[in-house]
XYZ file of C-alpha atoms in Angstrom:
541
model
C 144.689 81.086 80.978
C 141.149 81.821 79.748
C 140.674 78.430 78.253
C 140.982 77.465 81.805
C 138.807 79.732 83.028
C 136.211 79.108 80.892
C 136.365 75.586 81.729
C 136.340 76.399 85.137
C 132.798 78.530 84.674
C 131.724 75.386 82.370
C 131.616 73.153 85.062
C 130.161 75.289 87.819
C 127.172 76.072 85.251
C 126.758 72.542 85.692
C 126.943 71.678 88.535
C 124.466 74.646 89.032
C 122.376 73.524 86.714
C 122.409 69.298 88.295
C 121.685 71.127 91.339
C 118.523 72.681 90.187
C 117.432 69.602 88.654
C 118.449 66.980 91.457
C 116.225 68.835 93.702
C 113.220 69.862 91.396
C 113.976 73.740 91.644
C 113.008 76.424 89.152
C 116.239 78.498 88.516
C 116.183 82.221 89.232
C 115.024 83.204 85.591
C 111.938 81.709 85.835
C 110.900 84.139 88.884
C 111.848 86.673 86.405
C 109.397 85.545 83.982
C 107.170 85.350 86.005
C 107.667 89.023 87.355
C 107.565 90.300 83.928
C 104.189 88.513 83.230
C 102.343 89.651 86.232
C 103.098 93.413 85.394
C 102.281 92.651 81.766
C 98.932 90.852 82.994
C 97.878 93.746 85.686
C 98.496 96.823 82.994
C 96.277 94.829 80.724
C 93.327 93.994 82.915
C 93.731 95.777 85.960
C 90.899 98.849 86.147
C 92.945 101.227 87.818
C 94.887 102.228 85.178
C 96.357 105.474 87.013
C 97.648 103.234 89.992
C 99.573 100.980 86.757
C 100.974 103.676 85.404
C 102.389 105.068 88.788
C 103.275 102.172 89.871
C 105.705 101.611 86.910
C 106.986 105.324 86.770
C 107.938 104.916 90.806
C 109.826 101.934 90.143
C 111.580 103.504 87.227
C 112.106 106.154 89.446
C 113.540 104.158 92.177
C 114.781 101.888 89.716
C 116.949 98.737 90.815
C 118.445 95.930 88.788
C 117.036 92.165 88.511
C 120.081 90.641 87.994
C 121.886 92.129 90.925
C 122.813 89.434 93.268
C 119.954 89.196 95.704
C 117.531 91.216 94.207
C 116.866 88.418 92.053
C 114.757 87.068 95.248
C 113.948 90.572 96.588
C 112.457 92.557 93.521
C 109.193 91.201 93.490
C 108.769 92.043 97.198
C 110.206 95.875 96.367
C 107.216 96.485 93.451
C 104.574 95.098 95.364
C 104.728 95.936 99.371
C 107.289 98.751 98.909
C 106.246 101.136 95.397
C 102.963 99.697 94.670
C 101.020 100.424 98.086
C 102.505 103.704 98.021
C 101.785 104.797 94.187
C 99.311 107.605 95.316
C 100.494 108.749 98.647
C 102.700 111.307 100.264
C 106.357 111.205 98.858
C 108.175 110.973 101.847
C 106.327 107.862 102.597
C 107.946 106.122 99.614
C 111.417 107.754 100.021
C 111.726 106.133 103.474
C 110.522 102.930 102.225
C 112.472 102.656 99.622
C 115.934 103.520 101.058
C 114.833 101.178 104.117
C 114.072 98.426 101.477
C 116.458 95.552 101.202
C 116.624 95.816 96.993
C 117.731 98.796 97.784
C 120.268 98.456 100.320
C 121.714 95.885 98.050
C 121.243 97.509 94.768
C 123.452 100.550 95.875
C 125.402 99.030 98.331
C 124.480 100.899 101.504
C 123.649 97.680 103.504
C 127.773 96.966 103.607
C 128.635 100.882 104.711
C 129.892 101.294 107.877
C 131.686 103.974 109.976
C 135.782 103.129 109.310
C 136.306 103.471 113.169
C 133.467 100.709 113.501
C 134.086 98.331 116.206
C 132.774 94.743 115.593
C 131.361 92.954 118.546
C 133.370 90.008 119.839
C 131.136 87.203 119.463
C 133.111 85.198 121.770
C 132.389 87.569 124.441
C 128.632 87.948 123.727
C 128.435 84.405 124.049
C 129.930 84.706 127.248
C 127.653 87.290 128.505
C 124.572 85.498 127.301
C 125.554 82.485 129.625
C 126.819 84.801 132.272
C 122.693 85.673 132.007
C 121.671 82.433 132.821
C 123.729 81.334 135.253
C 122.237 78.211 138.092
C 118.521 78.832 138.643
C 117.737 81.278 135.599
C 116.877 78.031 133.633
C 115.435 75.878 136.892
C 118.738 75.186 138.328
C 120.581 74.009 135.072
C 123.349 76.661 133.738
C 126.220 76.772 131.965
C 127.929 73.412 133.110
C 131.814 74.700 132.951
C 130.547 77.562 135.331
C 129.247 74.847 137.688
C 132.631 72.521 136.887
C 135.776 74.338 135.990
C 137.230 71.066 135.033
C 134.265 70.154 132.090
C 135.920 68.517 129.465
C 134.278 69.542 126.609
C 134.967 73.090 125.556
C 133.318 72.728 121.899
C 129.652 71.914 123.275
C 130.283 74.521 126.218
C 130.636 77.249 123.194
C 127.753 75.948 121.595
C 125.909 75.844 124.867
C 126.913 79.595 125.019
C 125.538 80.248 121.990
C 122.395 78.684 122.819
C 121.775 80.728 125.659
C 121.991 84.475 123.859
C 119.366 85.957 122.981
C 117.908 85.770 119.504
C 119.156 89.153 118.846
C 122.262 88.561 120.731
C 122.750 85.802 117.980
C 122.026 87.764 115.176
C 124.411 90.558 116.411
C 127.220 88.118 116.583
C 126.494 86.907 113.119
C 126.545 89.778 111.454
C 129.870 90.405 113.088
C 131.414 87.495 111.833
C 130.023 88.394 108.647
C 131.807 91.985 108.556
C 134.952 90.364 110.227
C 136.948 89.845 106.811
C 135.803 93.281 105.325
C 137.848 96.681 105.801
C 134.942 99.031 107.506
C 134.484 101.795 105.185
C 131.917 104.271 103.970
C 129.256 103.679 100.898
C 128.281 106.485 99.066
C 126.884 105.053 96.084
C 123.278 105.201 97.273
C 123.845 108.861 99.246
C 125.056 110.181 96.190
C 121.918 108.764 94.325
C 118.896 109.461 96.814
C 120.441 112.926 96.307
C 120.775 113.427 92.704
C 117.962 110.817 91.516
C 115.563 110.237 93.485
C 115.098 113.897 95.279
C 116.662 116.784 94.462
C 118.323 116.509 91.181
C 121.833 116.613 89.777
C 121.315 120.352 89.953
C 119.436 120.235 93.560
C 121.934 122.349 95.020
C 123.867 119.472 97.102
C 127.804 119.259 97.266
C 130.208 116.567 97.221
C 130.588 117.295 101.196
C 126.623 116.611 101.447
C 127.198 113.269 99.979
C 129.844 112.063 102.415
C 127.440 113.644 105.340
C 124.450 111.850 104.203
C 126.253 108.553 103.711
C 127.831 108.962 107.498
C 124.323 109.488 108.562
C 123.307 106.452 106.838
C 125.871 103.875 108.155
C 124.295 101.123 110.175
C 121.139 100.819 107.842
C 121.584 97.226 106.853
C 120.449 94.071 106.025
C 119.609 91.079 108.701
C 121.060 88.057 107.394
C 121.207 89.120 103.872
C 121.326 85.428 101.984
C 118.771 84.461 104.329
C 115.015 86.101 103.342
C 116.183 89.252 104.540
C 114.648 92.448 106.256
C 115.785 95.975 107.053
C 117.860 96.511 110.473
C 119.816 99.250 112.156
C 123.298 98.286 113.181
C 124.681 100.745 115.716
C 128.074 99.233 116.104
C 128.139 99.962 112.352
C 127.100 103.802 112.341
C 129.240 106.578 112.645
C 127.314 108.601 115.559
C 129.258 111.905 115.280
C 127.873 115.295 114.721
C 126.962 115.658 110.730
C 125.972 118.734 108.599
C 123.579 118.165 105.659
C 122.323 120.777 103.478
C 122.832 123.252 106.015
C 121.425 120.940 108.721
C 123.187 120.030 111.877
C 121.905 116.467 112.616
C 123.557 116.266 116.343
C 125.261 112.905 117.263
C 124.416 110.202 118.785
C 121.270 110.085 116.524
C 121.550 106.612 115.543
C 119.084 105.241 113.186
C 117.394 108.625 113.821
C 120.208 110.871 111.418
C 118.734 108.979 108.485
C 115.556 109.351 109.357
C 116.367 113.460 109.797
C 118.472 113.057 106.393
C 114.703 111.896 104.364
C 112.792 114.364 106.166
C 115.508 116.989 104.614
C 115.245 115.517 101.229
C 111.499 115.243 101.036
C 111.051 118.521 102.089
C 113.671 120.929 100.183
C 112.571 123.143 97.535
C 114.837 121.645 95.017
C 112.955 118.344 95.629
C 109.268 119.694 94.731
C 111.052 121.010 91.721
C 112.708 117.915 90.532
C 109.802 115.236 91.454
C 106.940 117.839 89.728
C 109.286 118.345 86.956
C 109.183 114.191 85.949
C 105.557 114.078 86.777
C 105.006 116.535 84.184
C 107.145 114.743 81.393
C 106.011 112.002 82.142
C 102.308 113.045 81.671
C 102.208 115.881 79.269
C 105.671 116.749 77.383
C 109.202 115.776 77.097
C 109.634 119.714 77.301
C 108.015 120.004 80.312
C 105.647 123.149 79.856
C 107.518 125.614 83.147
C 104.248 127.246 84.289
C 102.607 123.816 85.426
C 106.169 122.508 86.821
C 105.682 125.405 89.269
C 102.469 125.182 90.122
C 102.369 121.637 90.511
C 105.805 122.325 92.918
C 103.627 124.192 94.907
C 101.259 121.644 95.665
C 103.906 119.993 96.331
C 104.705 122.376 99.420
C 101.521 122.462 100.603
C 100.314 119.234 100.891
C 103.662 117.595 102.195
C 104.784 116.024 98.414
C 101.017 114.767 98.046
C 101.265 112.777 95.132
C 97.218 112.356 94.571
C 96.657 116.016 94.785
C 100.402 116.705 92.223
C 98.378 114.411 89.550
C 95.021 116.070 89.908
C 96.393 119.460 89.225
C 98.272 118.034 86.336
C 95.217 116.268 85.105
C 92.630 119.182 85.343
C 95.420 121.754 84.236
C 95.138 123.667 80.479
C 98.622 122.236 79.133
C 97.670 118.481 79.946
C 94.143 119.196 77.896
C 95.642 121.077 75.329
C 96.119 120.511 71.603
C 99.879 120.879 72.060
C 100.024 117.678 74.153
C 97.640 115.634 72.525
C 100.050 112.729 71.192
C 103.476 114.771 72.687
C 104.489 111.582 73.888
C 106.239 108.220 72.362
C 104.491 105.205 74.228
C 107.857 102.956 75.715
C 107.650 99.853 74.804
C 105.928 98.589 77.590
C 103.646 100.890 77.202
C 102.950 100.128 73.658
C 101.826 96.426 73.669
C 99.712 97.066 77.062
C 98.045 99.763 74.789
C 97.856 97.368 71.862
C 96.427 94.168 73.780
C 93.568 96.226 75.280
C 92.547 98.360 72.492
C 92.587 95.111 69.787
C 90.663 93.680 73.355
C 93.216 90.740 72.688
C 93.794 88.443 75.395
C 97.360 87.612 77.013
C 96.893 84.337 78.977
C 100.437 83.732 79.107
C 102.872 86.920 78.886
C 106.157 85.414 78.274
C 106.348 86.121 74.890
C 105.091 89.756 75.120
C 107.893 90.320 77.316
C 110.053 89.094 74.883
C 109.159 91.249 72.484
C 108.667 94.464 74.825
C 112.845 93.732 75.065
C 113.116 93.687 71.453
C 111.744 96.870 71.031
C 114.755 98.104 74.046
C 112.418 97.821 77.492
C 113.738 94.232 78.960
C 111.603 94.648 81.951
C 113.351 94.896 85.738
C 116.939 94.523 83.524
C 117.824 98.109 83.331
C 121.013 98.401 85.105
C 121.683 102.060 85.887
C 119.874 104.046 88.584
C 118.651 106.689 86.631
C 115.874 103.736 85.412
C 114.546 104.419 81.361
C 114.576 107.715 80.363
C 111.370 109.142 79.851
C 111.838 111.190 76.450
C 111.504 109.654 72.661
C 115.006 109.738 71.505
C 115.120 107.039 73.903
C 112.593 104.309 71.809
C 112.685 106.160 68.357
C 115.436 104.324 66.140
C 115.008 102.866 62.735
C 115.830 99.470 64.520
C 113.179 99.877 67.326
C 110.717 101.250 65.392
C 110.822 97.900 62.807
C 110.455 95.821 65.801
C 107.269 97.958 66.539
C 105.557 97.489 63.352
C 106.628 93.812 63.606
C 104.884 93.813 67.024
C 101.788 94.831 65.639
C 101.717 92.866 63.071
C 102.813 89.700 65.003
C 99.902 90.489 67.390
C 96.724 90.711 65.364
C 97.973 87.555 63.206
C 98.167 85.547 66.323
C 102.109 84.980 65.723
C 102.531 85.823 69.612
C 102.812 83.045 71.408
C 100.274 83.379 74.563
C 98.139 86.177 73.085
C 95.156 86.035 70.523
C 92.933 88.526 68.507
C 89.727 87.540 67.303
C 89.966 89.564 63.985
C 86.618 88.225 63.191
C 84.833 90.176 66.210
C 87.137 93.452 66.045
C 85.874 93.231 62.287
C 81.949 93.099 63.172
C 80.200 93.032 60.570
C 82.163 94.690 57.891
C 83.095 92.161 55.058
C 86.359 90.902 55.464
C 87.306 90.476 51.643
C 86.609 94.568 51.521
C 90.572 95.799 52.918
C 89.318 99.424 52.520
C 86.368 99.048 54.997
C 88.289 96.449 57.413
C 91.221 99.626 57.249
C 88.191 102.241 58.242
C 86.917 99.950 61.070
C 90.664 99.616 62.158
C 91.183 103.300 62.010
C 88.120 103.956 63.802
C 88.230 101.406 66.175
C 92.247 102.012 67.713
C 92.433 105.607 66.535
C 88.835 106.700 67.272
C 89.097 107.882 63.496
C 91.622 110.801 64.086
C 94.442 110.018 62.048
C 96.557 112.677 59.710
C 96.504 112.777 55.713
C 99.675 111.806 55.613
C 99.492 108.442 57.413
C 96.174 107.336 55.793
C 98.354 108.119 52.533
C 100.392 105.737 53.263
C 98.795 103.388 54.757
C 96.462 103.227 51.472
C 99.450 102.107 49.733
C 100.669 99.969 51.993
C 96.880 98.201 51.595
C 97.329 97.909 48.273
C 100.618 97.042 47.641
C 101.013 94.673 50.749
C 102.648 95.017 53.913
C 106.274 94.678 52.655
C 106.276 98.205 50.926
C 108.682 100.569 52.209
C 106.815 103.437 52.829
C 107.098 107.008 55.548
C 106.562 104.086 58.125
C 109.005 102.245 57.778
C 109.864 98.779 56.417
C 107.953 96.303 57.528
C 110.088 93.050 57.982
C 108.101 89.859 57.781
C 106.099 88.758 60.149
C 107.971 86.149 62.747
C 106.374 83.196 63.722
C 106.459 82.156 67.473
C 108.698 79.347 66.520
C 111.318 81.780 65.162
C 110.782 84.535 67.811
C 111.638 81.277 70.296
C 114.640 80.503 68.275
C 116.433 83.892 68.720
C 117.959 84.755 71.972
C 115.824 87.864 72.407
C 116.754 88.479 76.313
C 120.144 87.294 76.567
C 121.713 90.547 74.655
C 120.293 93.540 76.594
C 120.156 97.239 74.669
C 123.438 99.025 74.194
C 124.738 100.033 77.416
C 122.144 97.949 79.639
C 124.545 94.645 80.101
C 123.794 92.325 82.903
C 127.359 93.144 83.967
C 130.792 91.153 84.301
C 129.938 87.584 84.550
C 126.107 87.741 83.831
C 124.274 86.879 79.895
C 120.799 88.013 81.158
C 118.029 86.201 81.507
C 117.644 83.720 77.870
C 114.296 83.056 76.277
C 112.349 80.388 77.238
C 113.836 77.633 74.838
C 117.571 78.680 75.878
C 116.338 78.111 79.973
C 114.917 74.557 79.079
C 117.942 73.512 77.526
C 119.919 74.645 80.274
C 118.015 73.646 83.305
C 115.571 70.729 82.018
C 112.333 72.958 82.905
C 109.808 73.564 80.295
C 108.013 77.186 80.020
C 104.345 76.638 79.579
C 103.718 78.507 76.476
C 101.104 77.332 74.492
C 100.369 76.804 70.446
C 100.153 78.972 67.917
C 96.620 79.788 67.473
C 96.030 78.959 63.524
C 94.432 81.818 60.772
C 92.802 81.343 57.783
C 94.303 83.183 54.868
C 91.339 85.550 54.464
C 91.936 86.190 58.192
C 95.477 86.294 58.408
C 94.777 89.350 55.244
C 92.175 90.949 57.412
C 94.303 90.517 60.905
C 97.478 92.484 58.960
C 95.352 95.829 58.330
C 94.982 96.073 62.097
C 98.360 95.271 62.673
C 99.391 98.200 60.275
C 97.100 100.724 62.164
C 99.406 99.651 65.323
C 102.397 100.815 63.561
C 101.092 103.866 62.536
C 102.380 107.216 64.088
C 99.535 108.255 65.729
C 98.987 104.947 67.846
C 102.867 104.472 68.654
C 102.227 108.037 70.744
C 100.111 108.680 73.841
């Protein structure tokens, strides 16, 4: 029953969990921390703040999932020598590096799809051949001894012998063979389907369900070499399908081997309804969530002509009327992400250790690397604007510039200068001026007035503002182990637990350190900047 069963997972946790400790290991979840801190640290520091921000909308683009078996290990690798060299380059570049990328082939499956007439190597028989190789004198006179005797005894070390004596890739040949020997060969199209309707040309590209089965025929074979070993991208031909395909109009002749999914990217990265699609997110992404159709085309035509130059797509975005117009000054909601980067370097805080950033960034509905569809965030407001995310933003703010964040400090004394602390109205002017560059509407400095004067638990147009957690608290509460509506680690998983949950479970402390201590005057002074955070104008772009 399911009191068994959960008696069942009880005890594996455990023994899991002795295992990590018997041999001094850090369980997966710390890599994720870890992962999570380094992007929080480079957005904050890092100078080139174009390369950040395309470096996290191509890995929401290509999104994959943390938490998916191996991409626990592989998803560091994926950010930084897959989507992070190849932020400002030509698009094709990262489309074939990404579907050749083994988060990938794992994340969408395509590492197990083969051809269902696939015919699995004997290993037996390659082990024969590689000692039929190196028979008497290939190896100064000493073969394979049961070739020299027919009556050796000892037919267990003669297969290992065998074995020995294949080539390295002979070996790994016959291992994935074994490997596949238990499955029913079959076709994958999760990640043709997706490469089609995500990452290139849209759900309304112009691609049929007929496309998808072609491209995922053309893809068979593109696997993974030893894939719970450190794995790397290979090309299996016994596992390809080598007839003649059709894609998109295409004929991709057969026997292409590794070559028809090479043709099947150049196809992609060069159809119309790709320029269209990729422009079309560039341009929400940097100017509207109503993507203004007069740039779209014309940066869709760049596109075309430089081959999907990604440099040249931003600088006509850039330089272009709409992205300098009134209309799309402050169009966009900042993510959450992008939020407490902003906040930490215009309060010029300083995050020495991230983990409790991250924690919040979740709170407010971005768990970093957890989001578990392919489509990756959606880049429009109604995805961050809620009452419930928008309290955790003003209690982000707020937690910030009083130094409740455990890992980051403000020095409200230097963002202050020398305006006398005790005067709220001036300290609210300097705030104003010094995050907003002064431009702020009527209507928020209205309320922020009486918010001033009336303290910070007034309800007012921006919201309740809950009090402010201490890190203690924000420790207490299992702030990554429930993911947003709809983002579950899926069957069998609770996500990733807070840093206080993983020591309890696995005997490893996270180094986070104290609290950093305020004065009262301070703490008073520290809140107005905290409010300016939460004010309309600084929650957009």
């Amino acid at each position: 029953g399911e009191a068994a069963d959960d008696n069942t997972k009880r005890e594996y946790r455990q023994q899991v969990n002795a295992y990590y400790q018997e041999n001094n290991l850090r369980p997966p979840q710390f890599l994720l921390q870890e992962l999570q801190s380094q992007k929080i640290i480079c957005a904050a520091y890092s100078e080139r703040q174009l390369q950040e921000v395309m470096t996290d909308f191509w890995f929401n683009h290509f999104n994959i999932f943390w938490a998916k078996n191996a991409d626990r290990n592989l998803t560091t690798d994926y950010e930084m020598s897959v989507i992070r060299p190849r932020t400002m380059g030509k698009f094709k570049d990262l489309l074939l590096a990404t579907s050749k990328s083994p988060a990938m082939l794992i994340y969408l499956d395509n590492f197990q799809s083969m051809s269902p007439d696939a015919k699995l190597p004997d290993p037996r028989q390659m082990r024969r051949q590689g000692a039929a190789q190196r028979r008497p004198g290939a190896l100064g006179g000493f073969g394979n001894p049961r070739l020299n005797n027919p009556n050796y005894p000892n037919p267990q070390n003669d297969r290992e012998m065998q074995r020995d004596q294949m080539t390295p890739e002979q070996q790994r040949q016959a291992q994935a063979a074994n490997g596949l020997r238990n499955r029913k060969p079959g076709i994958n199209e999760n990640y043709a389907r997706e490469i089609m309707e995500l990452h290139t040309l849209g759900v309304e590209g112009g691609y049929t369900q007929k496309d998808v089965q072609e491209v995922a025929r053309c893809l068979t074979g593109w696997t993974l070499d030893r894939p719970r070993q450190g794995t790397e991208f290979v090309f299996r031909s016994f596992m390809h399908d080598n007839g003649e395909k059709t894609v998109l109009g295409h004929k991709i002749p057969a026997g292409g081997g590794i070559k028809d999914g090479e043709m099947v990217i150049d196809i992609l990265a060069h159809h119309p309804s790709t320029a269209k699609f990729i422009s079309t997110k560039l341009v929400r992404r940097f100017v509207s969530d109503t993507p203004p159709q007069a740039l779209v085309d014309r940066v869709a035509s760049v596109y075309t002509k430089t081959d999907g130059d990604i440099r040249e797509m931003l600088r006509t975005i850039i330089t272009s009327p709409e992205f300098n117009s009134k209309e799309a000054h402050r169009a966009k909601i900042k993510s959450p992400f992008e939020l407490a980067v902003s906040a930490v370097r215009a309060l010029g805080a300083d995050v020495s250790v991230p983990l409790q950033t991250a924690q919040f960034i979740s709170k407010m509905g971005q768990p970093l690397y957890l989001y578990q569809a392919p489509t990756g965030y959606p880049d429009r407001a109604d995805q961050w604007v809620n009452t419930g995310s928008l309290l955790e933003r003003l209690n982000f703010g707020l937690a910030l510039t009083t130094n409740k964040v455990r890992g980051a400090s403000f020095d409200v004394k230097r963002a202050a200068g020398s305006v006398e602390t005790s005067d709220r109205q001036r300290v609210m002017e300097k705030a104003i001026a010094a995050l907003l560059n002064g431009d702020i509407s009527p209507q928020t400095r209205t309320v922020l007035d009486k918010q001033l004067k009336e303290g910070v638990s007034v309800k007012g147009e921006l919201g309740a503002v809950p009090p402010i957690p201490t890190g203690d608290d924000l420790m207490a509460e299992n702030s990554m182990q429930a993911l947003p509506p709809n983002q579950g680690a899926g069957k069998g998983q609770k996500g990733v637990g807070n840093p206080e949950q993983m020591e309890r479970r696995f005997g490893v402390r996270a180094n986070l350190p104290p609290q950093i201590a305020m004065s009262a005057d301070d703490l008073e002074t520290a809140k107005v900047f905290g409010l300016v955070l939460g004010s309309p104008e600084f929650q957009r772009r």
